[in-house]
């Protein structure tokens, strides 16, 4: 049910300077989704009466993501005044004037925080009837975080940013997680008092806490259960560390759901992937995007699947596949490259050193060795000989090849598209098929073989080859 007394502010306007990236920080990927998407999903789950997302850096890209993931969010543009305090000031100004209740502020770059933790944080804030509650944390490395300064009596006094902190304050282990609950009236009042009088020349949201304390209001810091929940991503080292942490949870979740993951450390599974019980994942495997894997399938080692479907009991070994559908009982790899539009039927085979693209290969059909299959349809129970090239490109346009069912093609064929090979047809080794082959025909295009007897004796006399030939009984 919608919480009519809750408004959420998502901070997403910062530049993310420390990423040193042309991609906005919040659009970097984490388990297959932009960092900000994780925060938007968590915010959505809280079902607040109002959500406001503040944007500025690369605002169109960030706003487009917000519109897609959390369409109920208002989007507010931050102006040239920098800082989290300014961002919240503008967000709060966008709330209805008669809104009474609590404002939950979350950072777009703190993606692992879940909605259960946030819900109990808001509940704790409301129970104590304080003006503000800050989520705090005791991370292993507090570098970069604001520190929670407590009075001698242990009460919460203020937050000091790392860059403004004294050497002594930097020793404080308790840090600001960047998540706050405020009662809106007092927040409004103190935001108006913020200045940019600090090392970074920004309006710090954290200064609101000190101002509230000065005004005699009560504030609390509540430590989060686990520091990883509030890990912030500021640079690429933190990005990979957070990704590893999240991946660990995802893999563990699938293990508990009945998936065998032999080596969690080298297995990466995106959040949107779906795996059935009794799937086996071997080391060095990435299951990316919205990949779906049915029961009994064995994936890996060293396989990357992006937005693929893999049927029951299929085996996919040392393969790179994107937007491919692999049928039940089919076999792929080792060393196969399945490009978008590959559809392999049940019990089919795409073998070693085979590349496919826009290719439908029917049930039971096999492309076992060293081939390229592009823009093609192969019927059922056909076999494509080793080293076959579907020549789909005439230099200007792409054309399709259609191979029927129960076809047997020889090794080292070239199918010059557009062509059709009828059901049950055969082709000889080395055939270059330029014209359609009727059902049941044998197609040959090679010149008849000619053996010039004694050629080595006359043209290469005295060579090892000539000696060997002379010794041979043949
Ligand atoms: C902030 C806190 C710090 C805390 C840390 C937790 C402040 C002043 N400091 O520091 O105490 O320990 O988070 O992760 O708040 N943003 C805007 N507008 C801006 C600047 C930032 O919307 O003008 C957004 C960013 O996009 C980001 C979030 O606010 O999502 C935090 O900004 P960031 O610059 O990363 O703050 P930190 O230095 O990490
Ligand atoms: Ca941050």
Coordinates of C-alpha atoms and ligand atoms in Angstrom, one line a residue, residues 10-16 18 25-26 54-56 78 81-88 106-110 144-147 159-162 175-180 200 202-207 230-234, ligand 1:
X10 CA 17.2 9.9 -5.3
X11 CA 20.4 11.8 -5.7
X12 CA 21.6 11.3 -9.3
X13 CA 23.0 14.6 -10.4
X14 CA 26.7 14.2 -9.5
X15 CA 29.4 14.0 -12.1
X16 CA 31.2 10.9 -10.8
X18 CA 36.5 9.7 -9.7
X25 CA 29.0 6.9 -13.3
X26 CA 25.4 5.9 -12.5
X54 CA 17.6 14.9 -9.1
X55 CA 19.7 14.9 -12.3
X56 CA 22.3 17.2 -13.9
X78 CA 19.9 20.6 -10.3
X81 CA 25.1 25.2 -7.3
X82 CA 26.9 21.9 -6.5
X83 CA 26.4 19.5 -3.7
X84 CA 24.1 16.9 -2.2
X85 CA 22.5 19.7 -0.1
X86 CA 21.5 21.7 -3.1
X87 CA 20.2 18.6 -4.8
X88 CA 17.9 17.8 -1.9
X106 CA 19.1 7.8 -1.0
X107 CA 22.2 8.0 -3.2
X108 CA 22.2 6.8 -6.7
X109 CA 25.7 5.4 -6.2
X110 CA 24.8 3.1 -3.2
X144 CA 36.3 8.9 1.2
X145 CA 33.3 8.7 3.5
X146 CA 31.9 11.4 5.8
X147 CA 32.6 10.5 9.4
X159 CA 29.0 14.7 10.0
X160 CA 32.4 15.8 8.8
X161 CA 33.4 15.1 5.2
X162 CA 36.8 13.4 4.7
X175 CA 30.9 6.6 8.5
X176 CA 27.9 8.2 6.9
X177 CA 26.2 5.8 4.5
X178 CA 24.6 8.7 2.5
X179 CA 21.0 7.6 3.4
X180 CA 18.9 9.8 5.6
X200 CA 34.8 21.5 -1.9
X202 CA 29.5 22.6 -2.2
X203 CA 26.2 22.7 -0.3
X204 CA 26.6 19.6 1.8
X205 CA 23.5 17.7 2.8
X206 CA 25.5 16.5 5.7
X207 CA 25.6 20.0 7.2
X230 CA 25.9 0.7 1.9
X231 CA 29.1 0.4 -0.1
X232 CA 29.2 3.5 -2.3
X233 CA 30.7 3.4 -5.8
X234 CA 32.9 6.3 -6.6
Ligands
LIG1 C1 28.5 11.5 0.2 C2 28.4 12.1 1.6 C3 29.3 11.4 2.6 C4 29.0 9.9 2.6 C5 28.9 9.3 1.2 C6 28.3 7.9 1.3 C7 27.9 14.5 1.2 C8 28.4 15.9 1.3 N1 28.8 13.5 1.5 O1 29.9 11.7 -0.2 O2 29.2 12.0 3.9 O3 29.9 9.2 3.4 O4 28.1 10.1 0.3 O5 28.4 7.2 0.1 O6 26.7 14.3 1.0 N2 24.9 14.3 -6.1 C9 24.0 15.1 -6.6 N3 24.3 16.4 -6.8 C10 25.5 16.9 -6.4 C11 26.5 16.0 -5.9 C12 26.2 14.7 -5.8 O7 22.9 14.7 -6.9 O8 25.7 18.1 -6.6 C13 24.6 12.8 -6.0 C14 25.6 11.9 -6.7 O9 25.2 11.7 -8.1 C15 25.6 10.7 -5.9 C16 25.3 11.2 -4.5 O10 24.7 12.5 -4.7 O11 24.6 9.8 -6.3 C17 26.5 11.3 -3.6 O12 27.4 12.1 -4.2 P1 29.0 11.9 -4.1 O13 29.7 13.0 -4.8 O14 29.3 10.5 -4.6 O15 29.2 12.0 -2.5 P2 30.4 11.4 -1.7 O16 31.6 12.1 -1.9 O17 30.4 9.9 -1.9

